[in-house]
Short mmCIF file of C-alpha atoms and ligand atoms in Angstrom, two decimals:
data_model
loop_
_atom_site.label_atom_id
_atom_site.label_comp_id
_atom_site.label_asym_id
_atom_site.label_seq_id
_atom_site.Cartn_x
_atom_site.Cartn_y
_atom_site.Cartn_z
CA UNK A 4 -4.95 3.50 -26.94
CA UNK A 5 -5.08 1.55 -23.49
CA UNK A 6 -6.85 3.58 -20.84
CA UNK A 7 -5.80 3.26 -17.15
CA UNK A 8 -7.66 4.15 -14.40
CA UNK A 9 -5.97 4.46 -10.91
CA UNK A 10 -8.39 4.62 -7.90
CA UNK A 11 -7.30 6.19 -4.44
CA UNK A 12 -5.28 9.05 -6.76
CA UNK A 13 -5.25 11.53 -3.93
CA UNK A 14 -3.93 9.51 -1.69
CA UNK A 15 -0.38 8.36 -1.45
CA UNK A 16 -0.10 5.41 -3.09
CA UNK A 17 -2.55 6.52 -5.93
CA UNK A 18 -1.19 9.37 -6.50
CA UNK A 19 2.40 8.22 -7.05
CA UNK A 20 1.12 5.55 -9.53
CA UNK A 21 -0.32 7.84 -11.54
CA UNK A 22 3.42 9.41 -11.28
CA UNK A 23 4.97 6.62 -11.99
CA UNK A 24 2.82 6.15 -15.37
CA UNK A 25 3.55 9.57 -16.50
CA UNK A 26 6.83 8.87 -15.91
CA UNK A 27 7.00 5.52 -17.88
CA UNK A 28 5.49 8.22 -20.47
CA UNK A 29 1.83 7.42 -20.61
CA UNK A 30 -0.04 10.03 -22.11
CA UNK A 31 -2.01 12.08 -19.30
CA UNK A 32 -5.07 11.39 -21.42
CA UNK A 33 -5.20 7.95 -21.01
CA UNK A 34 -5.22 8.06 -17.31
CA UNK A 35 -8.28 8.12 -15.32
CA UNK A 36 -7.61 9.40 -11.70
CA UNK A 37 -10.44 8.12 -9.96
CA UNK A 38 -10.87 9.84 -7.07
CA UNK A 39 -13.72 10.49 -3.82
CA UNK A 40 -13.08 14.44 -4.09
CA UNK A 41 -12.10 15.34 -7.68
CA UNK A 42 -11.47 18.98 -6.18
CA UNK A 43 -8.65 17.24 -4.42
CA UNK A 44 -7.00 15.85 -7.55
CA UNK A 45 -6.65 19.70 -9.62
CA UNK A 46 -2.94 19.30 -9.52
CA UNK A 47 -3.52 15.86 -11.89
CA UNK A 48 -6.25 17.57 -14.01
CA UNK A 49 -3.89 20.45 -14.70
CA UNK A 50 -1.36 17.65 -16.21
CA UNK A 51 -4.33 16.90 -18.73
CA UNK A 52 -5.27 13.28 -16.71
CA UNK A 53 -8.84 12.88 -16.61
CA UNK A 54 -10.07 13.32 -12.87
CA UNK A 55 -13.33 11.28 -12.22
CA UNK A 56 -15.25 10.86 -8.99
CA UNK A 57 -15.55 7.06 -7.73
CA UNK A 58 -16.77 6.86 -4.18
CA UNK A 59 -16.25 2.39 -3.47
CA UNK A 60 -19.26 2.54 -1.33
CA UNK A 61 -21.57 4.92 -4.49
CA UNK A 62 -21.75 2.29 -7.00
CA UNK A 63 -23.05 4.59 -9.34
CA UNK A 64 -19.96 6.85 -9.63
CA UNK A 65 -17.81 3.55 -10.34
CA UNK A 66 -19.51 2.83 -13.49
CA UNK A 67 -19.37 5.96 -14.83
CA UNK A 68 -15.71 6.81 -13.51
CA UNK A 69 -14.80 3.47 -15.19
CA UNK A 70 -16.42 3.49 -18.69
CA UNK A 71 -14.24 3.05 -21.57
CA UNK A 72 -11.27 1.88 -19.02
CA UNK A 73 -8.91 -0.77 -19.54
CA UNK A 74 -6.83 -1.63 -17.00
CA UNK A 75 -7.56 -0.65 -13.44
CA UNK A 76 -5.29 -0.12 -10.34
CA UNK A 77 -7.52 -0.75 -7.21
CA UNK A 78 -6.26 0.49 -4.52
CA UNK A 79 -7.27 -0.55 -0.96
CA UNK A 80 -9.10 1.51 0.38
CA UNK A 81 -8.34 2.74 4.20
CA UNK A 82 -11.84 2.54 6.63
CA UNK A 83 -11.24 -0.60 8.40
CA UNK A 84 -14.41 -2.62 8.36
CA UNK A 85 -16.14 -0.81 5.14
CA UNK A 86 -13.04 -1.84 2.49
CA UNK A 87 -14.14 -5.30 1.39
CA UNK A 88 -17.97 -4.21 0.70
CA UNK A 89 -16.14 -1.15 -1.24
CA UNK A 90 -13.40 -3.05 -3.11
CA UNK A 91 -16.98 -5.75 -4.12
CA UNK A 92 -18.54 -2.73 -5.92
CA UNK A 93 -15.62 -1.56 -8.09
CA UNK A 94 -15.21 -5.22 -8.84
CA UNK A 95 -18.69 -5.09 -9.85
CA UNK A 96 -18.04 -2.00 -11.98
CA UNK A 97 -15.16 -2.72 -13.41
CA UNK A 98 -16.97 -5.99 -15.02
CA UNK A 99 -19.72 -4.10 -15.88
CA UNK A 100 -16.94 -1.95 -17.77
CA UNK A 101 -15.77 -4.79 -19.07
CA UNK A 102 -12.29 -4.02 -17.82
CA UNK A 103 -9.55 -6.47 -19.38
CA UNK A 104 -7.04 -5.99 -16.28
CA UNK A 105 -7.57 -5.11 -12.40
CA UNK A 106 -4.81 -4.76 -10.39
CA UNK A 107 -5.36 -4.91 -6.45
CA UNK A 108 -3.02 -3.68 -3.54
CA UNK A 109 -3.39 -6.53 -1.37
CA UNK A 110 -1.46 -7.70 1.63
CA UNK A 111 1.93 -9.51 1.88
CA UNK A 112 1.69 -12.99 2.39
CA UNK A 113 -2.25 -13.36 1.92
CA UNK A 114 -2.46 -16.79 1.23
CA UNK A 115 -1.52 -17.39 4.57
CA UNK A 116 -1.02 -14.90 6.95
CA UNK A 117 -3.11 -14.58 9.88
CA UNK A 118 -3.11 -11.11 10.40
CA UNK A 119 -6.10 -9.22 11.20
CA UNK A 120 -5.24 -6.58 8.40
CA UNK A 121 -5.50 -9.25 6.52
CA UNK A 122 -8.91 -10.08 6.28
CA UNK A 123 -10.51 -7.45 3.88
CA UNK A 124 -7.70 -8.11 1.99
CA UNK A 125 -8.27 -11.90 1.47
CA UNK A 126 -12.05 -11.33 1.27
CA UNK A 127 -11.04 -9.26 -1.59
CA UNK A 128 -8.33 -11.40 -3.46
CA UNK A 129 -11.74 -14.20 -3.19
CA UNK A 130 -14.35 -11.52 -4.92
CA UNK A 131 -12.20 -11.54 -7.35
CA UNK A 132 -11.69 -14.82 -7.97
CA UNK A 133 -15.20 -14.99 -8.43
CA UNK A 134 -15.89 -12.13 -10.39
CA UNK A 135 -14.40 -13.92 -13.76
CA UNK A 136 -12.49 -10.25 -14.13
CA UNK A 137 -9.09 -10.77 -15.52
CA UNK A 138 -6.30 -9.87 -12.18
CA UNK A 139 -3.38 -9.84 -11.10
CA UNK A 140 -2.55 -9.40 -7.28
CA UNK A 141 0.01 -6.49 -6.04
CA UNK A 142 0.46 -8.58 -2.18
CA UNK A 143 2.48 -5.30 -1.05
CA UNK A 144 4.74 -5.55 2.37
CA UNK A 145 4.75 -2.88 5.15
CA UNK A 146 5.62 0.99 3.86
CA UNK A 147 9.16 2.37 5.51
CA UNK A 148 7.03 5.23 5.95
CA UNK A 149 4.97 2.96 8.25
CA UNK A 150 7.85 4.22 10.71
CA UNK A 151 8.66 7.68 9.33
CA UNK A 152 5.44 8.96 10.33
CA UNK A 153 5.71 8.04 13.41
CA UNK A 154 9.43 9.43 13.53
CA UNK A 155 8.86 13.04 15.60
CA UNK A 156 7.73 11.19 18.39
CA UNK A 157 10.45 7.96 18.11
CA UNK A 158 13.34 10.90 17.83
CA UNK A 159 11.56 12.63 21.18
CA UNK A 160 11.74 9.89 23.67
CA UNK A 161 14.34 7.83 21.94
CA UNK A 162 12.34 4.84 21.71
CA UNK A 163 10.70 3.16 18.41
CA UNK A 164 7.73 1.47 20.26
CA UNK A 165 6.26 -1.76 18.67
CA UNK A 166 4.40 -5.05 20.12
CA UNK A 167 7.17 -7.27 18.15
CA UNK A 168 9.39 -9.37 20.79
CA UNK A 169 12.15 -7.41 18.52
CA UNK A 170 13.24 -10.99 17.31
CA UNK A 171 11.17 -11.25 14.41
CA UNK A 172 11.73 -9.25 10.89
CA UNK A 173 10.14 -6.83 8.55
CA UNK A 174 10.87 -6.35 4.82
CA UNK A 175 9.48 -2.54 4.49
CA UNK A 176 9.76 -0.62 1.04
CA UNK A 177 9.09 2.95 0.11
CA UNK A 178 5.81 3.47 -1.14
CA UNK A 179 7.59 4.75 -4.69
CA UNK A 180 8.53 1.47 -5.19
CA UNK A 181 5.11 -0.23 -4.86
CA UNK A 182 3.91 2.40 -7.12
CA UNK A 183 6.64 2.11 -9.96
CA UNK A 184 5.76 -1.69 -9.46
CA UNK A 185 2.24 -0.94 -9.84
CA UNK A 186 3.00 0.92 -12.77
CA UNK A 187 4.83 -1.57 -14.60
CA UNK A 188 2.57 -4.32 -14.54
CA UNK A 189 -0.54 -1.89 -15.57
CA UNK A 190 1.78 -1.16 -18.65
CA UNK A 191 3.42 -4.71 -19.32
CA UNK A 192 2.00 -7.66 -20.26
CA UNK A 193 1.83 -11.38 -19.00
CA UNK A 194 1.18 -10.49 -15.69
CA UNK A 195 -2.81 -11.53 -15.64
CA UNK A 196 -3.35 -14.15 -13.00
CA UNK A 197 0.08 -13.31 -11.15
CA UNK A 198 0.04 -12.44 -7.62
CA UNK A 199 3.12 -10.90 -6.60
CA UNK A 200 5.11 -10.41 -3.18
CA UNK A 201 5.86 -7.30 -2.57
CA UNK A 202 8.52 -6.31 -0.27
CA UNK A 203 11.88 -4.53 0.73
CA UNK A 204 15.31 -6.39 -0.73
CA UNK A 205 16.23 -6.29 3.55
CA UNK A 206 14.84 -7.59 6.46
CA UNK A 207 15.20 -6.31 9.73
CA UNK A 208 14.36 -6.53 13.07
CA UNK A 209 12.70 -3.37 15.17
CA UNK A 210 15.80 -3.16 17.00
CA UNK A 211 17.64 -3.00 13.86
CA UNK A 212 15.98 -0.38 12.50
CA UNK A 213 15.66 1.63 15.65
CA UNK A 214 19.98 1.73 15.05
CA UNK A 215 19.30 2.71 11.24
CA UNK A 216 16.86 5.64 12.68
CA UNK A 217 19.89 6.45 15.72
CA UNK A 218 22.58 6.50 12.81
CA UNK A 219 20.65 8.51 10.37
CA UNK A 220 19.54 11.15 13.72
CA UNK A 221 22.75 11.06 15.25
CA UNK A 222 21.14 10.49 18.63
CA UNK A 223 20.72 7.38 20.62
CA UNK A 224 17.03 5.48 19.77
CA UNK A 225 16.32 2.02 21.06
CA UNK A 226 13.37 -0.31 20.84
CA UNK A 227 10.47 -0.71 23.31
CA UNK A 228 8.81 -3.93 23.06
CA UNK A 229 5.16 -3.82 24.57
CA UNK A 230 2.30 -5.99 24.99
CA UNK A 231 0.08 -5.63 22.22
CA UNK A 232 -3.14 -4.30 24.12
CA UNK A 233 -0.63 -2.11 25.67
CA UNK A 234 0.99 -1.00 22.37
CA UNK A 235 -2.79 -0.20 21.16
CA UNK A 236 -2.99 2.06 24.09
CA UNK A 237 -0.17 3.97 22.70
CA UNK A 238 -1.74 4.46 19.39
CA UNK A 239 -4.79 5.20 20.53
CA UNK A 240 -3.87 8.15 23.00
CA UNK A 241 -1.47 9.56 19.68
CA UNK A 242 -5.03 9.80 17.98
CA UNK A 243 -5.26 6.68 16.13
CA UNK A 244 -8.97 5.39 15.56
CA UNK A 245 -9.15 2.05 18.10
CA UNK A 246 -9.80 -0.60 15.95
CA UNK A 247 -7.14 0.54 13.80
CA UNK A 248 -4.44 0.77 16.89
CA UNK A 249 -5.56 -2.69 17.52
CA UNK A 250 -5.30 -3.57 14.08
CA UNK A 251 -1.54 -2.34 14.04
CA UNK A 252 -0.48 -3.62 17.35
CA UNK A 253 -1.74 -6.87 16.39
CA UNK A 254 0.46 -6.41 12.56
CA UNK A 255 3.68 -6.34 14.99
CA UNK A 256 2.66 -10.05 16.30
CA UNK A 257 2.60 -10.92 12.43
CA UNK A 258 6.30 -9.76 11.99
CA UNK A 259 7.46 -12.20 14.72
CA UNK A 260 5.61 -14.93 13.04
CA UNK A 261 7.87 -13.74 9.90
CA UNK A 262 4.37 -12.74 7.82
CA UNK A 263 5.98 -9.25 6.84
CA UNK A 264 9.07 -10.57 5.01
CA UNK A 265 9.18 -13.12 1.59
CA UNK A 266 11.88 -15.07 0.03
CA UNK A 267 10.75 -13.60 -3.26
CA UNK A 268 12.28 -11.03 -4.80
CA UNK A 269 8.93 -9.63 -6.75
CA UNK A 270 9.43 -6.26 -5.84
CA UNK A 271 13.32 -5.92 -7.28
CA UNK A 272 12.58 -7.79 -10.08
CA UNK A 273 9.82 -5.61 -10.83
CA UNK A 274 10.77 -2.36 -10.80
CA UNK A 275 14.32 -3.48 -12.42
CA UNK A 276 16.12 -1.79 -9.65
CA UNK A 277 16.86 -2.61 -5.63
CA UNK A 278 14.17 -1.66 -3.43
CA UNK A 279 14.69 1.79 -1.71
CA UNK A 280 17.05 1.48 1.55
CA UNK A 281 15.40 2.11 4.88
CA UNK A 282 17.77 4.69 5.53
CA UNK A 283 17.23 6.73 2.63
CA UNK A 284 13.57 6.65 3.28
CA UNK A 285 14.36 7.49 7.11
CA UNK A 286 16.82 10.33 5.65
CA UNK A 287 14.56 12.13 3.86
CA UNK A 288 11.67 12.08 6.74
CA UNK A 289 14.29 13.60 8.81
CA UNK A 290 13.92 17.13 8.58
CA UNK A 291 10.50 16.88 8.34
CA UNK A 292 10.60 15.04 12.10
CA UNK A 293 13.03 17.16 13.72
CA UNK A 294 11.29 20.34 12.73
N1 NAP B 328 1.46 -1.67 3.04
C1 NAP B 328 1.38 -0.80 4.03
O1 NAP B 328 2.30 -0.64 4.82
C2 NAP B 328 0.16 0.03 4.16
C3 NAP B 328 0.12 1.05 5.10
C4 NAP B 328 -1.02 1.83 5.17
C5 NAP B 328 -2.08 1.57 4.30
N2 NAP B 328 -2.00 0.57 3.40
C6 NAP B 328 -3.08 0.24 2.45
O2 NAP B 328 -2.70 0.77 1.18
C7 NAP B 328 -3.65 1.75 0.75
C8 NAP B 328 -2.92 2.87 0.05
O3 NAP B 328 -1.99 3.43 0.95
P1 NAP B 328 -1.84 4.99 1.06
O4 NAP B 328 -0.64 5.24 1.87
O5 NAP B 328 -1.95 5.61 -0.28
O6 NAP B 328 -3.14 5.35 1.91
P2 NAP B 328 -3.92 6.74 1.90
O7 NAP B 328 -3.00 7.87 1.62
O8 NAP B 328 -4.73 6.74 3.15
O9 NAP B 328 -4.89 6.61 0.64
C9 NAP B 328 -6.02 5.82 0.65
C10 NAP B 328 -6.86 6.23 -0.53
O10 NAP B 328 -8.05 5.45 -0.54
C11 NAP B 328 -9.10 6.33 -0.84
N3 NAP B 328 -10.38 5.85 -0.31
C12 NAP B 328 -10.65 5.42 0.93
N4 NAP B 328 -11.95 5.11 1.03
C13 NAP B 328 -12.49 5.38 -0.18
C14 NAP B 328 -13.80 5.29 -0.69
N5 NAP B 328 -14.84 4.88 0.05
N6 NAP B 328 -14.00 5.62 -1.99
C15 NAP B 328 -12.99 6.04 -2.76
N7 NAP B 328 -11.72 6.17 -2.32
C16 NAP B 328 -11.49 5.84 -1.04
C17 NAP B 328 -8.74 7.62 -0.15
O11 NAP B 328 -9.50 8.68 -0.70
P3 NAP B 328 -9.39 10.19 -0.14
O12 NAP B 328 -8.12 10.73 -0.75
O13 NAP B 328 -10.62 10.81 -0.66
O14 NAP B 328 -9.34 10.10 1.35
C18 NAP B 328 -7.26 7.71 -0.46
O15 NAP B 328 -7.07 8.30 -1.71
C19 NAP B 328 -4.38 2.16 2.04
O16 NAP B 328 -5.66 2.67 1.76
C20 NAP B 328 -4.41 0.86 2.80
O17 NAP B 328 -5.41 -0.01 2.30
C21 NAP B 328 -0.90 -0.19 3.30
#
């Protein structure tokens, strides 16, 4: 029987893939959630999937979390600066393991985008590359959720701030589709030496979907374009580490330069389904926000 590991399990993404292959009914034995705090993944256990620890920057947990493992979902890890040293080891480890399949969450569009979240990213997709480990590359696009976690705040002052001129587009996705994608292609075959692009079927502008949030609120939201290093500002005073703010502000200059959207429908094609609306997405955050 195939054994699939999933790293990052207790964290969104991770943890919904592992969903997603119970769901395509894999047995909970053959998945390895492999996780920095196993305490954190009981919930998993107590569906009979084996929890293991795998710290990316303790090399020794990865090669014992990933013994016996055949197919691996990497998933990017999220300390800015310390992800591509991470993401080298459990490439290491997973050759070591002699794992047939690794599949990595990369970054929309990173063959060419310039974006300075891209960077780990790429310096990942090239590690492996070079490892000689069989891949196949899961570019995803921006999360809706991106925006619905910043949607208390957008609903309180009626603005959806952002450092895009509002001109240029974003293809977002719910983060359940990326992981039933995920899930597919650890389960399928043929999909070695792919690299898909991930995104949402629409693409819209930040003024767009500061209407979709207005609609689905019933209250009048509109966007507010900033400067980037101003934008930053913003994210930093709400409690978001600086170089990530910076990070993020700089993301919105991608959209105008039309990095966050494809002409590919990967995602759709995929999952075998359309891409979760924004507005369903934004729907469900909803009471959550306005509580
Ligand atoms: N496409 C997008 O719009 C978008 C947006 C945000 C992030 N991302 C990327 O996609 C990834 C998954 O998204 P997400 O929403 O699931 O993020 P998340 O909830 O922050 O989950 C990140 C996961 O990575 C794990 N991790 C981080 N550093 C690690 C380390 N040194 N060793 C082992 N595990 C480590 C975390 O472990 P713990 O549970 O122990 O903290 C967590 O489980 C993010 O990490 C980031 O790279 C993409």
């Amino acid at each position: 029987m195939t054994t699939i590991a999933v790293t990052g399990a207790t964290g969104h993404l991770g943890r919904l893939a592992v969903l997603a292959l119970l769901d395509r009914g894999v047995e909970p034995s053959s998945i390895v959630a492999a996780v920095r705090t196993p305490a954190s993944a009981q919930d998993l256990a107590d569906r009979g999937v084996q929890v293991r620890e795998a710290d990316y920057g303790r090399p020794e947990t990865l090669q014992a979390a990933l013994a016996g493992v055949d197919r691996l979902l990497l998933v990017s890890g999220n300390e800015v600066g310390r992800r591509a040293s991470g993401h080298r080891n459990v490439i290491d480890a997973a050759k070591t393991a002699g794992v047939s399949l690794v599949a990595y969450t990369s970054i929309l569009n990173a063959g060419d985008t310039t974006m300075k979240l891209a960077g780990e990213h790429q310096e990942t997709e090239e590690a492996l590359r070079a490892s000689g480990v069989p891949f196949v590359l899961l570019r995803n696009g921006w999360y809706t959720e991106n925006y619905t976690a910043a949607l208390a705040p957008t609903l309180e002052h009626g603005a959806l701030l952002g450092a895009s001129t509002g001109e240029g587009r974003v293809a977002p996705a719910a983060r359940q589709d990326y992981a039933e994608a995920a899930a597919v292609v650890l389960t399928g075959e043929g999909h070695e030496g792919q690299a898909y692009e991930l995104a949402g079927d629409r693409a819209l502008t930040l003024p767009e979907l500061a209407s979709v949030i207005a609609d689905a609120a019933g209250q009048p939201v509109a966007y507010a374009p900033m400067a980037a290093d101003e934008y930053a500002g913003v994210l930093a005073g709400a409690g978001v580490p600086a170089p990530m703010a910076e990070i993020l502000a700089d993301s919105d200059l991608g959209i105008d330069r039309g990095e966050l959207v494809t002409d590919r429908d990967d995602l759709r094609r995929l999952i075998g389904r359309p891409t979760t609306p924004v507005e369903e997405t934004i729907a469900a955050a909803l009471p959550a926000a306005a509580a």
